[in-house]
């Protein structure tokens, strides 16, 4: 039984499957680092902390990109009411991106980073060595090539088809993603300047254009599972993206407080980033509103749960935990502490990991030819996955926040002289790091349940 509206939507499936494989890798390296935090080296120096960190964060970004691409290949043709311009190109780009991704991760793991930089010609065009952007220059060029092919394919599809608000917002977000990535190629030797432009990628992604991608995917899934009129959802979508861009662009200033930038950034950054929680809050209102006003009972309960869950968790992680440390007088004390890590974890999971799982939950039964929804047993297991991962992440965030508050208390607040050193402080936080690791294991169990749900079928009566 094939339940796809357009056959070419099928290209989304390998993207989703590969995203999940990388997700597993990301979590295993997270847990490894969590252990290194409390017991030190446990793998005989084979995988140093800095390498594990790079693998953890790069796998995260790459699996989210695979997820966004899968989402786009699935929803753009359906919205445009036409087949994808070139399914062959989509599959070719999948293999190129997957091969480049695997080669890069193996490069991180198998050779020292400096050697990797040397053999990939970093001297010719230095772009390596910055958090999230550690990829060799040649990999970065590969990413741009894949992105161009991807945008071309989607653009041609939209041009020949129906132009909906969802498709326009999705395309704007994806083009923005590609454009801001270009700052990864600019690597000034002055460290302050380097950091300044680094945030053009990192901040303008997660607090700018990625929000458009999230809003578009959420709108698509909500229309499908609730049957609410497109016009209603589109109005919300416009309000959300306007708020996201108005607050998020100048909100970049919350990273310019301590970079030797002019002092007015402390005002601009504080004021505009304080508005940033609003679009996330609007997404909560909109998701719950639409589900309450639903015109149909969609059999895919799990997809509805993910759609509601991502709005709440994104608001908590980005909105609440972001606001916590965004005002300059607070950030003066919390900058670069475990508070930052707490926020980074919940925001990335709540907004972007969960929105990818939302569209996967909706689309995978159709992509796999199961029908509108998985059987009840599979959905129950999937919801166990949802809750274990989400509760695991809530506790990871709470324990890191505890660690962060104590860190500020011991290391940052006391007058110099009485303040504990960085490492002496870290020793006092061990209990929180142990608890974080336990919460991380709960998260892993949730991920296992989630993946297992793809293999659960209805029990046949004997
Ligand atoms: C889904 C959206 C978001 C994601 C994925 C996200 C993720 C992150 C990450 C990973 C970092 C750490 C970057 C580093 O390595 O230094 C960070 C820093 C920060 N985020 Fe967010 N964030 C989001 C939204 C927000 C919002 C809405 C606010 C404000 C209301 C905010 C405020 C901050 C601040 C102030 C910092 C700097 C912390 C420091 O000084 O150490 N974030 N964010
Ligand atoms: C489940 C168990 C997990 C554990 C034990 C874990 C552990 C860690 C550790 C130890 C770091 C390095 C912190 C440092 O530099 O001191 C880190 C960084 C990071 N992890 Fe995880 N992680 C886990 C899951 C996740 C998930 C699910 C996400 C997002 C979906 C995520 C996103 C990140 C990000 C964005 C950073 C960089 C944070 C920053 O720069 O502040 N992690 N993680
Ligand atoms: Fe930011």
XYZ file of C-alpha atoms and ligand atoms in Angstrom:
549
model
C 0.000 0.000 0.000
C 1.487 3.305 -1.018
C 0.049 6.326 0.737
C 2.234 9.083 -0.670
C 0.460 11.881 -2.543
C 3.502 12.360 -4.770
C 5.895 9.489 -5.486
C 8.967 11.739 -5.378
C 8.332 12.460 -1.688
C 9.914 9.044 -1.149
C 13.395 10.603 -1.369
C 12.830 11.935 2.156
C 13.122 8.464 3.646
C 16.891 7.875 3.361
C 17.446 11.365 4.791
C 15.347 10.542 7.856
C 16.901 7.121 8.349
C 20.442 8.445 8.112
C 19.586 11.302 10.477
C 18.594 8.763 13.113
C 21.828 6.797 12.707
C 23.834 9.970 13.312
C 21.566 10.861 16.260
C 22.530 7.581 17.963
C 26.196 8.413 17.409
C 25.701 11.898 18.830
C 24.192 10.556 22.051
C 26.873 7.872 22.521
C 29.593 10.518 22.279
C 27.613 12.747 24.657
C 27.504 9.949 27.212
C 31.205 9.268 26.716
C 31.974 12.922 27.467
C 29.617 12.888 30.416
C 31.727 10.054 31.861
C 34.961 11.843 31.051
C 33.617 14.763 33.094
C 33.452 12.566 36.210
C 36.021 9.795 35.810
C 38.494 11.269 33.363
C 39.939 9.237 30.525
C 38.183 5.890 30.130
C 39.155 4.869 26.634
C 42.933 4.808 26.992
C 43.390 8.212 25.396
C 41.874 6.958 22.128
C 39.113 9.548 22.098
C 40.173 12.704 23.954
C 37.424 14.980 25.317
C 37.963 17.658 22.680
C 37.534 15.102 19.904
C 34.424 13.586 21.507
C 32.980 17.092 21.863
C 33.601 17.883 18.230
C 32.006 14.597 17.144
C 29.006 15.147 19.473
C 28.230 18.656 18.258
C 29.031 18.038 14.571
C 26.860 14.916 14.480
C 24.078 17.018 15.995
C 24.296 19.716 13.345
C 24.647 17.242 10.488
C 21.729 15.041 11.561
C 19.544 18.109 11.953
C 20.525 19.175 8.423
C 19.623 15.709 7.131
C 16.337 16.013 9.023
C 15.563 19.454 7.558
C 16.376 18.216 4.071
C 14.154 15.167 4.514
C 11.395 17.441 5.821
C 11.749 19.742 2.807
C 11.748 16.914 0.278
C 8.621 15.563 1.928
C 6.569 18.707 2.427
C 7.564 20.964 -0.480
C 6.119 18.712 -3.252
C 2.939 18.100 -1.250
C 2.458 21.827 -0.640
C 3.345 22.696 -4.247
C 1.019 19.929 -5.476
C 3.548 18.651 -7.942
C 6.355 16.095 -8.112
C 9.849 17.100 -6.994
C 11.850 18.623 -9.869
C 14.555 15.919 -9.763
C 14.361 12.936 -7.391
C 17.620 11.641 -8.919
C 19.472 14.782 -7.870
C 18.033 14.464 -4.356
C 19.307 10.889 -4.066
C 22.719 11.752 -5.546
C 23.109 14.625 -3.062
C 22.097 12.284 -0.264
C 25.005 9.964 -1.022
C 27.475 12.813 -1.478
C 26.475 14.413 1.814
C 26.419 11.099 3.674
C 29.857 10.106 2.366
C 31.351 13.521 3.163
C 29.818 13.432 6.630
C 31.115 9.966 7.464
C 34.582 10.761 6.077
C 34.748 13.935 8.174
C 33.740 12.175 11.404
C 36.256 9.388 10.707
C 38.850 12.092 10.089
C 38.128 13.565 13.543
C 38.428 10.140 15.170
C 41.365 8.625 13.311
C 43.937 11.388 12.905
C 44.961 14.212 15.208
C 43.074 17.403 14.381
C 46.236 19.249 13.367
C 47.093 16.473 10.907
C 43.561 16.595 9.514
C 43.937 20.348 9.051
C 47.257 19.810 7.326
C 46.201 17.066 4.907
C 42.999 18.861 3.933
C 44.885 22.007 3.009
C 43.710 24.250 5.827
C 46.841 26.403 5.276
C 45.531 27.421 1.862
C 42.191 28.595 3.165
C 42.000 28.393 6.953
C 38.464 27.853 8.236
C 38.968 25.123 10.824
C 39.237 25.103 14.605
C 36.058 26.887 15.636
C 33.239 25.327 17.623
C 30.552 23.726 15.414
C 32.579 24.776 12.341
C 35.476 22.342 12.820
C 34.932 20.682 9.425
C 37.861 20.748 6.994
C 37.486 23.518 4.391
C 36.879 20.938 1.690
C 33.951 19.495 3.653
C 32.559 23.000 4.032
C 32.760 23.469 0.272
C 30.970 20.128 -0.116
C 28.217 21.354 2.198
C 27.747 24.444 0.042
C 27.556 22.342 -3.139
C 24.968 20.029 -1.572
C 22.996 23.030 -0.310
C 22.983 24.678 -3.746
C 21.760 21.515 -5.468
C 19.134 21.074 -2.777
C 17.848 24.659 -3.054
C 17.834 24.461 -6.854
C 15.774 21.270 -6.735
C 13.235 22.723 -4.318
C 13.152 26.089 -6.069
C 12.321 24.487 -9.412
C 9.602 22.439 -7.734
C 7.997 25.479 -6.146
C 8.222 27.494 -9.374
C 6.173 24.982 -11.320
C 3.657 24.388 -8.513
C 1.343 26.017 -6.024
C 3.012 28.718 -3.936
C 1.878 28.382 -0.359
C 2.919 30.387 2.685
C 4.409 27.251 4.200
C 6.610 26.655 1.171
C 7.701 30.283 1.029
C 8.649 30.356 4.710
C 10.427 27.009 4.433
C 12.407 28.189 1.395
C 13.308 31.496 3.041
C 14.564 29.618 6.079
C 16.610 27.175 4.017
C 18.125 29.910 1.844
C 19.001 31.825 5.007
C 20.618 28.703 6.420
C 22.842 28.407 3.346
C 23.661 32.122 3.192
C 24.675 32.439 6.842
C 26.811 29.306 6.560
C 29.009 31.305 4.180
C 30.389 33.195 7.201
C 32.069 29.901 8.119
C 34.513 30.650 5.298
C 35.576 33.940 6.823
C 38.131 33.399 9.555
C 39.906 36.582 10.651
C 43.028 36.070 12.749
C 41.846 38.604 15.319
C 40.019 36.446 17.870
C 37.390 39.049 18.744
C 36.527 39.570 15.070
C 36.513 35.827 14.525
C 33.975 35.339 17.355
C 31.903 38.268 16.118
C 31.346 36.647 12.720
C 31.142 33.119 14.160
C 27.863 34.195 15.767
C 26.530 35.206 12.348
C 26.424 31.490 11.669
C 25.516 30.076 15.055
C 23.113 32.690 16.404
C 21.477 33.740 13.129
C 20.851 30.081 12.460
C 19.179 28.968 15.676
C 17.572 32.291 16.620
C 16.764 33.405 13.086
C 16.364 31.347 9.956
C 15.998 27.947 11.627
C 12.942 29.297 13.432
C 11.344 29.794 10.012
C 12.100 26.179 9.164
C 10.627 25.055 12.467
C 7.535 27.247 12.021
C 6.927 25.927 8.495
C 7.295 22.264 9.475
C 5.062 22.754 12.514
C 2.423 24.489 10.379
C 2.502 21.666 7.834
C 2.064 18.921 10.437
C -0.636 20.877 12.307
C -2.703 21.346 9.145
C -2.445 17.624 8.474
C -3.278 16.320 11.926
C -5.946 18.883 12.872
C -7.669 19.672 9.576
C -7.827 23.344 10.636
C -8.096 25.858 7.784
C -4.857 26.784 6.098
C -5.742 30.511 6.332
C -5.787 30.395 10.133
C -2.455 28.621 10.352
C -0.844 30.938 7.803
C -1.761 34.031 9.825
C -0.026 32.543 12.858
C 2.961 31.613 10.762
C 3.412 35.190 9.526
C 3.189 36.603 13.041
C 5.716 34.071 14.313
C 8.303 34.683 11.617
C 7.947 38.444 11.941
C 8.555 38.239 15.687
C 11.445 35.829 15.203
C 13.273 38.086 12.752
C 12.545 41.374 14.523
C 13.892 40.048 17.827
C 16.497 37.604 16.568
C 18.569 39.765 14.220
C 19.450 42.514 16.678
C 19.264 39.921 19.460
C 22.650 38.758 18.133
C 23.904 41.563 20.356
C 23.594 39.257 23.394
C 26.803 37.621 22.161
C 28.635 40.908 21.694
C 28.718 41.982 25.333
C 32.287 40.958 26.066
C 33.973 41.100 22.658
C 35.410 44.615 22.882
C 32.424 45.805 20.856
C 30.879 49.243 21.582
C 28.955 49.368 24.879
C 25.603 50.066 23.203
C 25.482 46.363 22.306
C 24.744 45.662 25.946
C 21.507 47.611 25.570
C 20.625 46.483 22.074
C 21.423 42.842 22.832
C 19.558 42.850 26.137
C 16.425 44.551 24.805
C 16.015 42.666 21.539
C 16.989 39.261 22.854
C 14.547 39.733 25.740
C 11.824 39.713 23.040
C 13.125 36.493 21.507
C 11.026 34.182 23.711
C 7.837 35.657 22.138
C 7.847 33.723 18.843
C 8.501 30.537 20.811
C 5.608 31.352 23.125
C 3.412 32.045 20.105
C 4.254 28.591 18.788
C 2.949 27.028 22.028
C -0.321 28.992 21.810
C -0.726 28.160 18.178
C -0.020 24.441 18.483
C -2.435 23.994 21.407
C -5.056 26.227 19.817
C -5.019 24.334 16.551
C -5.184 20.957 18.260
C -8.121 22.140 20.416
C -9.963 23.427 17.351
C -9.249 20.289 15.343
C -11.788 19.253 12.749
C -10.704 15.641 12.535
C -9.314 12.881 14.738
C -6.136 11.923 12.997
C -5.104 8.340 13.783
C -1.477 9.428 14.254
C -1.635 10.443 17.931
C 2.128 10.248 18.261
C 2.683 12.950 15.623
C 0.273 15.265 17.457
C 2.150 14.627 20.703
C 5.458 15.529 19.052
C 3.973 18.718 17.565
C 2.683 19.884 20.953
C 5.839 18.700 22.715
C 8.263 20.518 20.452
C 6.432 23.808 20.951
C 6.569 23.496 24.754
C 10.151 22.271 24.966
C 11.405 24.890 22.508
C 9.738 27.573 24.584
C 11.300 26.237 27.795
C 14.761 25.614 26.351
C 15.115 28.644 24.098
C 12.595 31.045 25.625
C 12.872 30.494 29.376
C 16.428 29.152 29.669
C 17.571 31.662 27.053
C 16.005 34.591 28.893
C 17.587 33.398 32.128
C 21.062 34.551 31.070
C 20.416 36.966 28.207
C 20.439 40.314 30.041
C 23.927 41.805 30.089
C 24.153 42.235 33.889
C 23.275 38.550 34.357
C 25.383 37.302 31.468
C 28.358 39.081 33.029
C 28.322 36.318 35.656
C 26.962 33.352 33.704
C 28.848 33.702 30.402
C 30.359 30.382 29.370
C 29.254 28.480 32.485
C 27.180 25.310 32.751
C 24.108 27.586 32.532
C 25.023 28.060 28.901
C 25.338 24.300 28.398
C 21.972 23.710 30.126
C 20.293 26.173 27.787
C 22.103 24.873 24.683
C 20.962 21.302 25.371
C 17.301 21.985 26.012
C 16.975 24.518 23.207
C 18.570 22.323 20.555
C 16.575 19.305 21.642
C 13.255 21.084 22.146
C 13.258 23.136 18.995
C 15.260 21.293 16.399
C 15.667 17.640 17.394
C 11.966 17.489 18.264
C 10.695 19.278 15.145
C 12.599 16.746 13.019
C 11.026 13.896 15.003
C 7.621 15.590 14.594
C 7.741 15.503 10.801
C 9.287 12.027 10.870
C 6.496 10.795 13.096
C 3.940 12.150 10.648
C 5.703 11.162 7.427
C 7.406 7.851 8.161
C 4.248 5.688 8.237
C 3.397 7.022 4.787
C 6.955 6.734 3.504
C 7.105 3.135 4.687
C 3.759 2.270 3.106
C 2.125 1.557 6.474
C -0.712 4.036 5.947
C -1.893 7.170 7.767
C -0.411 6.047 11.071
C 1.466 3.222 12.745
C -0.517 0.607 14.648
C -1.435 1.391 18.243
C 1.317 -0.721 19.778
C 3.970 1.046 17.726
C 2.541 4.426 18.709
C 2.586 3.496 22.381
C 6.266 2.545 22.138
C 6.971 5.748 20.195
C 5.292 7.787 22.938
C 7.443 6.013 25.533
C 10.397 7.178 23.463
C 9.002 10.710 23.441
C 8.546 10.818 27.213
C 11.819 9.151 28.187
C 13.851 11.412 25.908
C 11.968 14.519 26.966
C 12.057 13.790 30.695
C 15.723 12.783 30.324
C 16.441 16.142 28.710
C 14.492 18.069 31.365
C 16.685 16.470 34.032
C 19.909 16.983 32.068
C 18.939 20.663 31.913
C 18.023 20.897 35.597
C 21.259 19.229 36.751
C 23.399 21.393 34.484
C 21.525 24.445 35.755
C 22.289 23.350 39.321
C 25.929 22.924 38.376
C 25.895 26.328 36.686
C 24.371 28.188 39.633
C 26.922 26.675 42.008
C 29.701 27.448 39.533
C 28.702 31.114 39.398
C 28.417 31.176 43.178
C 31.873 29.706 43.853
C 33.899 30.958 40.917
C 32.319 34.159 39.593
C 30.560 35.997 42.419
C 33.254 36.198 45.132
C 35.699 39.091 45.031
C 38.923 38.011 43.354
C 41.187 36.342 45.848
C 38.316 34.505 47.516
C 36.983 33.026 44.307
C 37.738 29.367 43.670
C 39.722 28.519 40.550
C 37.961 26.979 37.558
C 39.166 23.444 38.295
C 38.621 23.637 42.066
C 35.053 24.690 41.302
C 34.563 21.831 38.835
C 35.515 19.336 41.558
C 32.673 20.627 43.712
C 30.156 20.090 40.928
C 30.812 16.355 40.527
C 27.484 15.249 42.012
C 25.592 17.269 39.411
C 27.689 15.768 36.637
C 26.956 12.235 37.870
C 23.234 12.999 37.945
C 23.443 14.495 34.460
C 25.015 11.274 33.221
C 22.177 9.221 34.733
C 19.624 11.475 33.062
C 21.606 10.985 29.845
C 21.178 7.208 30.150
C 17.406 7.731 30.503
C 17.586 9.829 27.330
C 19.404 7.005 25.532
C 16.748 4.512 26.669
C 14.135 6.830 25.199
C 16.000 6.989 21.920
C 16.205 3.176 21.838
C 12.441 2.934 22.491
C 11.793 5.494 19.772
C 13.874 3.608 17.200
C 12.409 0.273 18.310
C 8.914 1.651 17.619
C 9.699 1.531 13.901
C 9.856 -2.256 14.139
C 6.737 -2.871 16.249
C 3.766 -4.379 14.426
C 0.245 -5.316 15.506
C 0.056 -8.678 17.272
C -1.695 -11.174 15.039
C -4.523 -13.030 16.730
C -3.357 -16.620 17.232
C 16.171 27.148 19.564
C 16.814 28.229 19.760
C 18.135 28.299 20.459
C 19.181 27.418 20.442
C 19.272 26.087 19.692
C 20.227 27.980 21.278
C 21.460 27.375 21.504
C 22.513 27.974 22.153
C 23.833 27.403 22.316
C 24.282 26.023 21.817
C 24.599 28.306 22.955
C 26.061 28.138 23.347
C 26.937 28.589 22.244
C 28.404 28.459 22.606
O 28.953 27.400 22.361
O 28.966 29.416 23.158
C 23.768 29.467 23.226
C 24.188 30.615 23.864
C 23.334 31.610 24.285
N 21.982 31.682 24.086
Fe 20.876 30.424 22.973
N 19.807 29.178 21.782
C 18.527 29.409 21.323
C 17.726 30.479 21.625
C 18.031 31.471 22.543
C 17.141 32.533 22.976
C 15.700 32.712 22.497
C 17.848 33.301 23.866
C 17.410 34.517 24.640
C 16.210 34.752 25.044
C 19.185 32.751 23.964
C 20.208 33.259 24.723
C 21.504 32.826 24.690
C 22.630 33.518 25.324
C 22.562 34.815 26.110
C 23.773 32.767 25.050
C 25.218 33.084 25.463
C 25.557 32.390 26.729
C 26.934 32.763 27.218
O 27.222 33.968 27.319
O 27.722 31.856 27.541
N 19.263 31.627 23.161
N 22.500 29.234 22.741
C 21.940 12.360 26.316
C 23.067 12.591 26.828
C 23.963 13.771 26.551
C 25.084 14.011 27.266
C 25.614 13.201 28.441
C 25.692 15.204 26.706
C 26.886 15.750 27.163
C 27.518 16.851 26.643
C 28.773 17.375 27.095
C 29.605 16.804 28.244
C 29.060 18.463 26.344
C 30.316 19.347 26.431
C 30.175 20.417 27.443
C 31.498 21.110 27.620
O 32.102 21.577 26.663
O 31.970 21.174 28.777
C 27.984 18.639 25.411
C 27.878 19.668 24.517
C 26.769 19.900 23.722
N 25.686 19.034 23.552
Fe 25.323 17.346 24.586
N 24.936 15.670 25.679
C 23.852 14.826 25.544
C 22.821 14.950 24.636
C 22.643 16.046 23.798
C 21.473 16.294 23.003
C 20.232 15.394 22.912
C 21.670 17.491 22.383
C 20.784 18.254 21.445
C 19.796 17.775 20.791
C 22.983 17.979 22.760
C 23.559 19.159 22.336
C 24.775 19.659 22.736
C 25.280 20.959 22.362
C 24.568 21.986 21.473
C 26.536 21.110 22.965
C 27.433 22.353 22.919
C 26.960 23.187 24.090
C 27.644 24.497 24.335
O 28.496 24.908 23.575
O 27.284 25.136 25.350
N 23.551 17.070 23.619
N 27.044 17.634 25.603
Fe 21.998 33.880 20.538
